[in-house]
mmCIF file of N, CA and C in Angstrom:
data_model
loop_
_atom_site.group_PDB
_atom_site.id
_atom_site.type_symbol
_atom_site.label_atom_id
_atom_site.label_comp_id
_atom_site.label_asym_id
_atom_site.label_seq_id
_atom_site.Cartn_x
_atom_site.Cartn_y
_atom_site.Cartn_z
ATOM 1 N N MET A 1 -25.073 20.463 -26.035
ATOM 2 C CA MET A 1 -23.897 21.086 -25.483
ATOM 3 C C MET A 1 -23.380 20.278 -24.300
ATOM 4 N N SER A 2 -24.243 19.868 -23.478
ATOM 5 C CA SER A 2 -23.895 19.082 -22.313
ATOM 6 C C SER A 2 -23.312 17.738 -22.733
ATOM 7 N N ASN A 3 -23.836 17.186 -23.794
ATOM 8 C CA ASN A 3 -23.345 15.913 -24.291
ATOM 9 C C ASN A 3 -21.928 16.068 -24.837
ATOM 10 N N THR A 4 -21.585 17.189 -25.439
ATOM 11 C CA THR A 4 -20.259 17.460 -25.969
ATOM 12 C C THR A 4 -19.255 17.611 -24.832
ATOM 13 N N ASN A 5 -19.672 18.302 -23.763
ATOM 14 C CA ASN A 5 -18.786 18.439 -22.599
ATOM 15 C C ASN A 5 -18.502 17.072 -21.975
ATOM 16 N N TYR A 6 -19.529 16.243 -21.910
ATOM 17 C CA TYR A 6 -19.372 14.910 -21.339
ATOM 18 C C TYR A 6 -18.398 14.091 -22.183
ATOM 19 N N THR A 7 -18.520 14.144 -23.489
ATOM 20 C CA THR A 7 -17.652 13.412 -24.408
ATOM 21 C C THR A 7 -16.214 13.926 -24.301
ATOM 22 N N THR A 8 -16.052 15.224 -24.215
ATOM 23 C CA THR A 8 -14.724 15.822 -24.089
ATOM 24 C C THR A 8 -14.077 15.411 -22.771
ATOM 25 N N LYS A 9 -14.858 15.472 -21.677
ATOM 26 C CA LYS A 9 -14.317 15.071 -20.365
ATOM 27 C C LYS A 9 -13.954 13.589 -20.359
ATOM 28 N N ALA A 10 -14.784 12.763 -20.986
ATOM 29 C CA ALA A 10 -14.513 11.327 -21.051
ATOM 30 C C ALA A 10 -13.232 11.076 -21.829
ATOM 31 N N LEU A 11 -13.044 11.791 -22.935
ATOM 32 C CA LEU A 11 -11.837 11.646 -23.744
ATOM 33 C C LEU A 11 -10.598 12.093 -22.963
ATOM 34 N N ILE A 12 -10.707 13.193 -22.261
ATOM 35 C CA ILE A 12 -9.590 13.704 -21.447
ATOM 36 C C ILE A 12 -9.260 12.718 -20.332
ATOM 37 N N ASN A 13 -10.303 12.191 -19.660
ATOM 38 C CA ASN A 13 -10.075 11.212 -18.583
ATOM 39 C C ASN A 13 -9.446 9.935 -19.119
ATOM 40 N N ARG A 14 -9.843 9.468 -20.280
ATOM 41 C CA ARG A 14 -9.283 8.263 -20.882
ATOM 42 C C ARG A 14 -7.798 8.478 -21.193
ATOM 43 N N GLN A 15 -7.460 9.635 -21.729
ATOM 44 C CA GLN A 15 -6.052 9.939 -22.035
ATOM 45 C C GLN A 15 -5.224 10.027 -20.748
ATOM 46 N N LYS A 16 -5.841 10.613 -19.701
ATOM 47 C CA LYS A 16 -5.153 10.732 -18.414
ATOM 48 C C LYS A 16 -4.885 9.335 -17.827
ATOM 49 N N ARG A 17 -5.877 8.433 -17.924
ATOM 50 C CA ARG A 17 -5.705 7.056 -17.419
ATOM 51 C C ARG A 17 -4.623 6.332 -18.215
ATOM 52 N N LYS A 18 -4.585 6.541 -19.526
ATOM 53 C CA LYS A 18 -3.553 5.909 -20.357
ATOM 54 C C LYS A 18 -2.161 6.392 -19.947
ATOM 55 N N ARG A 19 -2.018 7.712 -19.688
ATOM 56 C CA ARG A 19 -0.723 8.252 -19.240
ATOM 57 C C ARG A 19 -0.333 7.668 -17.891
ATOM 58 N N GLN A 20 -1.314 7.587 -16.968
ATOM 59 C CA GLN A 20 -1.045 7.024 -15.647
ATOM 60 C C GLN A 20 -0.654 5.549 -15.757
ATOM 61 N N LEU A 21 -1.368 4.813 -16.603
ATOM 62 C CA LEU A 21 -1.049 3.398 -16.798
ATOM 63 C C LEU A 21 0.355 3.248 -17.380
ATOM 64 N N ARG A 22 0.701 4.079 -18.362
ATOM 65 C CA ARG A 22 2.035 4.037 -18.962
ATOM 66 C C ARG A 22 3.093 4.359 -17.899
ATOM 67 N N TYR A 23 2.826 5.379 -17.079
ATOM 68 C CA TYR A 23 3.756 5.757 -16.011
ATOM 69 C C TYR A 23 3.940 4.593 -15.031
ATOM 70 N N HIS A 24 2.838 3.957 -14.625
ATOM 71 C CA HIS A 24 2.919 2.832 -13.679
ATOM 72 C C HIS A 24 3.648 1.634 -14.299
ATOM 73 N N MET A 25 3.443 1.386 -15.569
ATOM 74 C CA MET A 25 4.134 0.278 -16.238
ATOM 75 C C MET A 25 5.635 0.539 -16.311
ATOM 76 N N ILE A 26 6.007 1.773 -16.617
ATOM 77 C CA ILE A 26 7.437 2.120 -16.654
ATOM 78 C C ILE A 26 8.049 1.984 -15.265
ATOM 79 N N ALA A 27 7.343 2.466 -14.238
ATOM 80 C CA ALA A 27 7.843 2.365 -12.864
ATOM 81 C C ALA A 27 7.984 0.904 -12.457
ATOM 82 N N LEU A 28 6.988 0.071 -12.788
ATOM 83 C CA LEU A 28 7.044 -1.354 -12.459
ATOM 84 C C LEU A 28 8.198 -2.031 -13.186
ATOM 85 N N THR A 29 8.398 -1.699 -14.452
ATOM 86 C CA THR A 29 9.494 -2.287 -15.220
ATOM 87 C C THR A 29 10.853 -1.912 -14.622
ATOM 88 N N LEU A 30 11.019 -0.650 -14.274
ATOM 89 C CA LEU A 30 12.283 -0.219 -13.653
ATOM 90 C C LEU A 30 12.499 -0.904 -12.308
ATOM 91 N N PHE A 31 11.452 -1.055 -11.523
ATOM 92 C CA PHE A 31 11.553 -1.734 -10.237
ATOM 93 C C PHE A 31 11.960 -3.200 -10.428
ATOM 94 N N LEU A 32 11.337 -3.880 -11.403
ATOM 95 C CA LEU A 32 11.687 -5.278 -11.670
ATOM 96 C C LEU A 32 13.128 -5.408 -12.154
ATOM 97 N N ILE A 33 13.568 -4.494 -12.998
ATOM 98 C CA ILE A 33 14.964 -4.514 -13.459
ATOM 99 C C ILE A 33 15.906 -4.335 -12.274
ATOM 100 N N PHE A 34 15.564 -3.428 -11.368
ATOM 101 C CA PHE A 34 16.376 -3.201 -10.166
ATOM 102 C C PHE A 34 16.443 -4.466 -9.319
ATOM 103 N N ILE A 35 15.305 -5.110 -9.075
ATOM 104 C CA ILE A 35 15.257 -6.336 -8.256
ATOM 105 C C ILE A 35 16.066 -7.445 -8.919
ATOM 106 N N ILE A 36 15.932 -7.605 -10.208
ATOM 107 C CA ILE A 36 16.675 -8.647 -10.929
ATOM 108 C C ILE A 36 18.173 -8.377 -10.855
ATOM 109 N N THR A 37 18.574 -7.132 -11.010
ATOM 110 C CA THR A 37 19.994 -6.770 -10.927
ATOM 111 C C THR A 37 20.551 -7.083 -9.538
ATOM 112 N N ILE A 38 19.827 -6.709 -8.509
ATOM 113 C CA ILE A 38 20.266 -6.990 -7.140
ATOM 114 C C ILE A 38 20.354 -8.497 -6.916
ATOM 115 N N SER A 39 19.367 -9.237 -7.398
ATOM 116 C CA SER A 39 19.366 -10.700 -7.235
ATOM 117 C C SER A 39 20.588 -11.324 -7.903
ATOM 118 N N PHE A 40 20.876 -10.914 -9.131
ATOM 119 C CA PHE A 40 22.041 -11.454 -9.828
ATOM 120 C C PHE A 40 23.337 -11.091 -9.110
ATOM 121 N N SER A 41 23.392 -9.920 -8.523
ATOM 122 C CA SER A 41 24.586 -9.515 -7.775
ATOM 123 C C SER A 41 24.802 -10.430 -6.582
ATOM 124 N N PHE A 42 23.739 -10.689 -5.837
ATOM 125 C CA PHE A 42 23.863 -11.574 -4.677
ATOM 126 C C PHE A 42 24.197 -12.994 -5.095
ATOM 127 N N ILE A 43 23.587 -13.474 -6.156
ATOM 128 C CA ILE A 43 23.876 -14.829 -6.631
ATOM 129 C C ILE A 43 25.328 -14.919 -7.077
ATOM 130 N N SER A 44 25.800 -13.914 -7.786
ATOM 131 C CA SER A 44 27.183 -13.898 -8.250
ATOM 132 C C SER A 44 28.150 -13.883 -7.075
ATOM 133 N N PHE A 45 27.878 -13.038 -6.093
ATOM 134 C CA PHE A 45 28.740 -12.966 -4.908
ATOM 135 C C PHE A 45 28.730 -14.284 -4.169
ATOM 136 N N SER A 46 27.562 -14.878 -4.005
ATOM 137 C CA SER A 46 27.441 -16.153 -3.303
ATOM 138 C C SER A 46 28.197 -17.245 -4.037
ATOM 139 N N THR A 47 28.109 -17.264 -5.352
ATOM 140 C CA THR A 47 28.804 -18.264 -6.149
ATOM 141 C C THR A 47 30.315 -18.118 -6.006
ATOM 142 N N GLU A 48 30.812 -16.874 -6.014
ATOM 143 C CA GLU A 48 32.247 -16.651 -5.852
ATOM 144 C C GLU A 48 32.705 -17.098 -4.472
ATOM 145 N N ALA A 49 31.902 -16.814 -3.444
ATOM 146 C CA ALA A 49 32.273 -17.206 -2.089
ATOM 147 C C ALA A 49 32.265 -18.725 -1.956
ATOM 148 N N ASN A 50 31.310 -19.392 -2.570
ATOM 149 C CA ASN A 50 31.256 -20.843 -2.497
ATOM 150 C C ASN A 50 32.358 -21.482 -3.324
ATOM 151 N N GLY A 51 32.855 -20.770 -4.329
ATOM 152 C CA GLY A 51 33.904 -21.306 -5.172
ATOM 153 C C GLY A 51 35.249 -21.369 -4.480
ATOM 154 N N MET A 52 35.426 -20.560 -3.452
ATOM 155 C CA MET A 52 36.687 -20.582 -2.722
ATOM 156 C C MET A 52 36.771 -21.879 -1.930
ATOM 157 N N GLU A 53 37.893 -22.547 -2.093
ATOM 158 C CA GLU A 53 38.050 -23.796 -1.368
ATOM 159 C C GLU A 53 38.339 -23.523 0.096
ATOM 160 N N HIS A 54 37.637 -24.266 0.908
ATOM 161 C CA HIS A 54 37.887 -24.167 2.347
ATOM 162 C C HIS A 54 38.556 -25.461 2.763
ATOM 163 N N GLN A 55 39.786 -25.344 3.187
ATOM 164 C CA GLN A 55 40.483 -26.527 3.651
ATOM 165 C C GLN A 55 40.328 -26.609 5.156
ATOM 166 N N PRO A 56 39.872 -27.736 5.637
ATOM 167 C CA PRO A 56 39.745 -27.874 7.089
ATOM 168 C C PRO A 56 41.122 -27.923 7.732
ATOM 169 N N SER A 57 41.212 -27.359 8.897
ATOM 170 C CA SER A 57 42.470 -27.435 9.630
ATOM 171 C C SER A 57 42.182 -28.097 10.971
ATOM 172 N N TYR A 58 43.176 -28.752 11.484
ATOM 173 C CA TYR A 58 43.026 -29.516 12.717
ATOM 174 C C TYR A 58 43.886 -28.882 13.804
ATOM 175 N N LYS A 59 43.315 -28.776 14.985
ATOM 176 C CA LYS A 59 44.024 -28.144 16.092
ATOM 177 C C LYS A 59 44.787 -29.208 16.885
ATOM 178 N N TYR A 60 46.056 -28.908 17.144
ATOM 179 C CA TYR A 60 46.916 -29.805 17.907
ATOM 180 C C TYR A 60 47.629 -29.009 18.992
ATOM 181 N N TYR A 61 48.300 -29.728 19.862
ATOM 182 C CA TYR A 61 49.047 -29.105 20.955
ATOM 183 C C TYR A 61 50.428 -29.738 20.994
ATOM 184 N N LYS A 62 51.421 -28.906 21.312
ATOM 185 C CA LYS A 62 52.766 -29.449 21.489
ATOM 186 C C LYS A 62 53.411 -28.796 22.696
ATOM 187 N N SER A 63 54.361 -29.511 23.247
ATOM 188 C CA SER A 63 55.076 -29.043 24.424
ATOM 189 C C SER A 63 56.403 -28.447 23.977
ATOM 190 N N ILE A 64 56.665 -27.237 24.434
ATOM 191 C CA ILE A 64 57.890 -26.516 24.076
ATOM 192 C C ILE A 64 58.728 -26.325 25.338
ATOM 193 N N GLU A 65 60.010 -26.675 25.254
ATOM 194 C CA GLU A 65 60.889 -26.424 26.397
ATOM 195 C C GLU A 65 61.281 -24.947 26.389
ATOM 196 N N ILE A 66 61.128 -24.330 27.545
ATOM 197 C CA ILE A 66 61.458 -22.911 27.685
ATOM 198 C C ILE A 66 62.969 -22.790 27.832
ATOM 199 N N GLU A 67 63.563 -21.992 26.965
ATOM 200 C CA GLU A 67 65.007 -21.790 27.002
ATOM 201 C C GLU A 67 65.321 -20.435 27.620
ATOM 202 N N ARG A 68 66.569 -20.258 28.013
ATOM 203 C CA ARG A 68 66.997 -19.003 28.624
ATOM 204 C C ARG A 68 66.731 -17.855 27.644
ATOM 205 N N GLY A 69 66.107 -16.792 28.116
ATOM 206 C CA GLY A 69 65.801 -15.630 27.294
ATOM 207 C C GLY A 69 64.416 -15.672 26.654
ATOM 208 N N ASP A 70 63.758 -16.836 26.712
ATOM 209 C CA ASP A 70 62.401 -16.919 26.158
ATOM 210 C C ASP A 70 61.409 -16.179 27.041
ATOM 211 N N THR A 71 60.446 -15.595 26.412
ATOM 212 C CA THR A 71 59.311 -15.017 27.135
ATOM 213 C C THR A 71 58.053 -15.679 26.579
ATOM 214 N N LEU A 72 56.988 -15.562 27.307
ATOM 215 C CA LEU A 72 55.729 -16.118 26.837
ATOM 216 C C LEU A 72 55.341 -15.488 25.494
ATOM 217 N N TRP A 73 55.628 -14.198 25.377
ATOM 218 C CA TRP A 73 55.281 -13.484 24.153
ATOM 219 C C TRP A 73 56.161 -13.891 22.973
ATOM 220 N N SER A 74 57.456 -14.171 23.219
ATOM 221 C CA SER A 74 58.329 -14.589 22.109
ATOM 222 C C SER A 74 57.948 -15.989 21.630
ATOM 223 N N ILE A 75 57.600 -16.868 22.566
ATOM 224 C CA ILE A 75 57.153 -18.218 22.186
ATOM 225 C C ILE A 75 55.833 -18.115 21.421
ATOM 226 N N ALA A 76 54.916 -17.283 21.917
ATOM 227 C CA ALA A 76 53.624 -17.108 21.256
ATOM 228 C C ALA A 76 53.818 -16.527 19.862
ATOM 229 N N ASN A 77 54.736 -15.588 19.721
ATOM 230 C CA ASN A 77 54.997 -14.976 18.419
ATOM 231 C C ASN A 77 55.517 -16.001 17.414
ATOM 232 N N ASP A 78 56.312 -16.968 17.890
ATOM 233 C CA ASP A 78 56.860 -18.003 17.012
ATOM 234 C C ASP A 78 55.783 -18.979 16.537
ATOM 235 N N HIS A 79 54.714 -19.156 17.307
ATOM 236 C CA HIS A 79 53.705 -20.172 17.000
ATOM 237 C C HIS A 79 52.328 -19.588 16.659
ATOM 238 N N PHE A 80 52.221 -18.288 16.685
ATOM 239 C CA PHE A 80 50.957 -17.605 16.422
ATOM 240 C C PHE A 80 50.485 -17.845 14.986
ATOM 241 N N ASP A 81 49.190 -18.131 14.833
ATOM 242 C CA ASP A 81 48.596 -18.358 13.515
ATOM 243 C C ASP A 81 47.469 -17.334 13.295
ATOM 244 N N PRO A 82 47.680 -16.327 12.455
ATOM 245 C CA PRO A 82 46.673 -15.266 12.276
ATOM 246 C C PRO A 82 45.372 -15.753 11.634
ATOM 247 N N ASP A 83 45.394 -16.940 11.019
ATOM 248 C CA ASP A 83 44.167 -17.478 10.437
ATOM 249 C C ASP A 83 43.201 -18.004 11.498
ATOM 250 N N HIS A 84 43.723 -18.273 12.698
ATOM 251 C CA HIS A 84 42.887 -18.877 13.735
ATOM 252 C C HIS A 84 42.759 -18.040 15.002
ATOM 253 N N TYR A 85 43.496 -16.955 15.075
ATOM 254 C CA TYR A 85 43.426 -16.093 16.254
ATOM 255 C C TYR A 85 43.274 -14.642 15.822
ATOM 256 N N LYS A 86 42.512 -13.911 16.609
ATOM 257 C CA LYS A 86 42.253 -12.503 16.314
ATOM 258 C C LYS A 86 43.548 -11.698 16.321
ATOM 259 N N ASP A 87 44.378 -11.922 17.336
ATOM 260 C CA ASP A 87 45.648 -11.220 17.446
ATOM 261 C C ASP A 87 46.562 -12.005 18.381
ATOM 262 N N LEU A 88 47.790 -11.526 18.557
ATOM 263 C CA LEU A 88 48.768 -12.219 19.397
ATOM 264 C C LEU A 88 48.301 -12.299 20.850
ATOM 265 N N ASN A 89 47.642 -11.260 21.313
ATOM 266 C CA ASN A 89 47.130 -11.259 22.688
ATOM 267 C C ASN A 89 46.125 -12.391 22.898
ATOM 268 N N ASP A 90 45.283 -12.646 21.914
ATOM 269 C CA ASP A 90 44.303 -13.730 21.970
ATOM 270 C C ASP A 90 45.021 -15.080 22.093
ATOM 271 N N TYR A 91 46.096 -15.232 21.342
ATOM 272 C CA TYR A 91 46.874 -16.475 21.385
ATOM 273 C C TYR A 91 47.559 -16.636 22.749
ATOM 274 N N VAL A 92 48.157 -15.565 23.261
ATOM 275 C CA VAL A 92 48.824 -15.617 24.570
ATOM 276 C C VAL A 92 47.810 -15.986 25.656
ATOM 277 N N THR A 93 46.607 -15.426 25.569
ATOM 278 C CA THR A 93 45.567 -15.736 26.544
ATOM 279 C C THR A 93 45.251 -17.236 26.532
ATOM 280 N N GLU A 94 45.152 -17.837 25.355
ATOM 281 C CA GLU A 94 44.885 -19.274 25.281
ATOM 282 C C GLU A 94 46.043 -20.084 25.849
ATOM 283 N N VAL A 95 47.269 -19.684 25.535
ATOM 284 C CA VAL A 95 48.445 -20.403 26.060
ATOM 285 C C VAL A 95 48.458 -20.334 27.590
ATOM 286 N N LYS A 96 48.139 -19.168 28.151
ATOM 287 C CA LYS A 96 48.100 -19.020 29.612
ATOM 288 C C LYS A 96 47.023 -19.911 30.220
ATOM 289 N N LYS A 97 45.872 -20.008 29.578
ATOM 290 C CA LYS A 97 44.800 -20.872 30.091
ATOM 291 C C LYS A 97 45.204 -22.338 30.022
ATOM 292 N N LEU A 98 45.818 -22.729 28.907
ATOM 293 C CA LEU A 98 46.245 -24.122 28.747
ATOM 294 C C LEU A 98 47.253 -24.532 29.817
ATOM 295 N N ASN A 99 48.108 -23.601 30.202
ATOM 296 C CA ASN A 99 49.183 -23.910 31.139
ATOM 297 C C ASN A 99 48.892 -23.442 32.564
ATOM 298 N N LEU A 100 47.673 -22.983 32.794
ATOM 299 C CA LEU A 100 47.245 -22.507 34.115
ATOM 300 C C LEU A 100 48.191 -21.441 34.662
ATOM 301 N N LEU A 101 48.576 -20.510 33.791
ATOM 302 C CA LEU A 101 49.476 -19.430 34.182
ATOM 303 C C LEU A 101 48.674 -18.209 34.614
ATOM 304 N N ALA A 102 49.002 -17.670 35.778
ATOM 305 C CA ALA A 102 48.322 -16.470 36.266
ATOM 306 C C ALA A 102 48.999 -15.203 35.742
ATOM 307 N N SER A 103 50.272 -15.323 35.349
ATOM 308 C CA SER A 103 50.999 -14.162 34.830
ATOM 309 C C SER A 103 51.764 -14.579 33.581
ATOM 310 N N ASP A 104 52.521 -13.637 33.019
ATOM 311 C CA ASP A 104 53.305 -13.910 31.821
ATOM 312 C C ASP A 104 54.670 -14.517 32.134
ATOM 313 N N GLU A 105 54.985 -14.687 33.402
ATOM 314 C CA GLU A 105 56.316 -15.173 33.793
ATOM 315 C C GLU A 105 56.446 -16.670 33.548
ATOM 316 N N ILE A 106 57.546 -17.041 32.876
ATOM 317 C CA ILE A 106 57.872 -18.448 32.652
ATOM 318 C C ILE A 106 59.324 -18.672 33.052
ATOM 319 N N VAL A 107 59.679 -19.932 33.321
ATOM 320 C CA VAL A 107 61.015 -20.245 33.835
ATOM 321 C C VAL A 107 61.736 -21.176 32.860
ATOM 322 N N ALA A 108 62.998 -20.831 32.543
ATOM 323 C CA ALA A 108 63.809 -21.659 31.648
ATOM 324 C C ALA A 108 63.928 -23.061 32.220
ATOM 325 N N GLY A 109 63.852 -24.063 31.336
ATOM 326 C CA GLY A 109 63.940 -25.462 31.753
ATOM 327 C C GLY A 109 62.556 -26.089 31.912
ATOM 328 N N ASN A 110 61.537 -25.296 32.147
ATOM 329 C CA ASN A 110 60.167 -25.825 32.229
ATOM 330 C C ASN A 110 59.607 -25.973 30.809
ATOM 331 N N TYR A 111 58.414 -26.518 30.741
ATOM 332 C CA TYR A 111 57.747 -26.699 29.452
ATOM 333 C C TYR A 111 56.440 -25.921 29.423
ATOM 334 N N VAL A 112 56.068 -25.519 28.223
ATOM 335 C CA VAL A 112 54.795 -24.832 28.037
ATOM 336 C C VAL A 112 54.091 -25.501 26.846
ATOM 337 N N ILE A 113 52.787 -25.688 26.976
ATOM 338 C CA ILE A 113 51.992 -26.289 25.906
ATOM 339 C C ILE A 113 51.436 -25.161 25.040
ATOM 340 N N VAL A 114 51.613 -25.312 23.714
ATOM 341 C CA VAL A 114 51.095 -24.307 22.782
ATOM 342 C C VAL A 114 50.212 -24.989 21.737
ATOM 343 N N PRO A 115 49.144 -24.336 21.350
ATOM 344 C CA PRO A 115 48.302 -24.894 20.288
ATOM 345 C C PRO A 115 48.860 -24.529 18.911
ATOM 346 N N TYR A 116 48.598 -25.382 17.943
ATOM 347 C CA TYR A 116 48.943 -25.074 16.552
ATOM 348 C C TYR A 116 47.947 -25.777 15.641
ATOM 349 N N TYR A 117 47.914 -25.375 14.398
ATOM 350 C CA TYR A 117 46.973 -25.943 13.437
ATOM 351 C C TYR A 117 47.736 -26.549 12.264
ATOM 352 N N ALA A 118 47.172 -27.658 11.725
ATOM 353 C CA ALA A 118 47.745 -28.303 10.558
ATOM 354 C C ALA A 118 46.609 -28.616 9.587
ATOM 355 N N LEU A 119 46.927 -28.647 8.302
ATOM 356 C CA LEU A 119 45.910 -28.923 7.296
ATOM 357 C C LEU A 119 45.640 -30.419 7.136
ATOM 358 N N GLU A 120 46.537 -31.249 7.633
ATOM 359 C CA GLU A 120 46.324 -32.680 7.549
ATOM 360 C C GLU A 120 46.320 -33.299 8.928
ATOM 361 N N VAL A 121 45.791 -34.491 9.019
ATOM 362 C CA VAL A 121 45.746 -35.181 10.293
ATOM 363 C C VAL A 121 47.158 -35.635 10.631
ATOM 364 N N VAL A 122 47.611 -35.284 11.819
ATOM 365 C CA VAL A 122 48.943 -35.656 12.271
ATOM 366 C C VAL A 122 48.802 -36.848 13.211
ATOM 367 N N SER A 123 49.541 -37.897 12.903
ATOM 368 C CA SER A 123 49.504 -39.061 13.798
ATOM 369 C C SER A 123 50.874 -39.234 14.425
ATOM 370 N N ASP A 124 50.872 -39.502 15.690
ATOM 371 C CA ASP A 124 52.145 -39.679 16.415
ATOM 372 C C ASP A 124 52.535 -41.124 16.480
#
């Protein structure tokens, strides 16, 4: 009788281990599929980002004569490049630094230096 109980318990334990092993294999397979999917997503995104052409741009400076009615902001608005500056205020701040201006006031007849960008090398 004791031997029959032992055999029955061994059979039940073997079936339980097989179910657990099957469960762990399914979980591992799903985890690997998830990791592979995420990896392919990142590789695909990286490939698309690398596929975009990046054209280098070169920073230059030019002198603008201030005309009657011009303001620092109107000149900045005419030359502002959103690809290289966060906003118009950022551009005005750089123009003020370049020209050693403490305020936004400019005088007609004077000159102001403004930065600009070009995709090709400009030679004078």
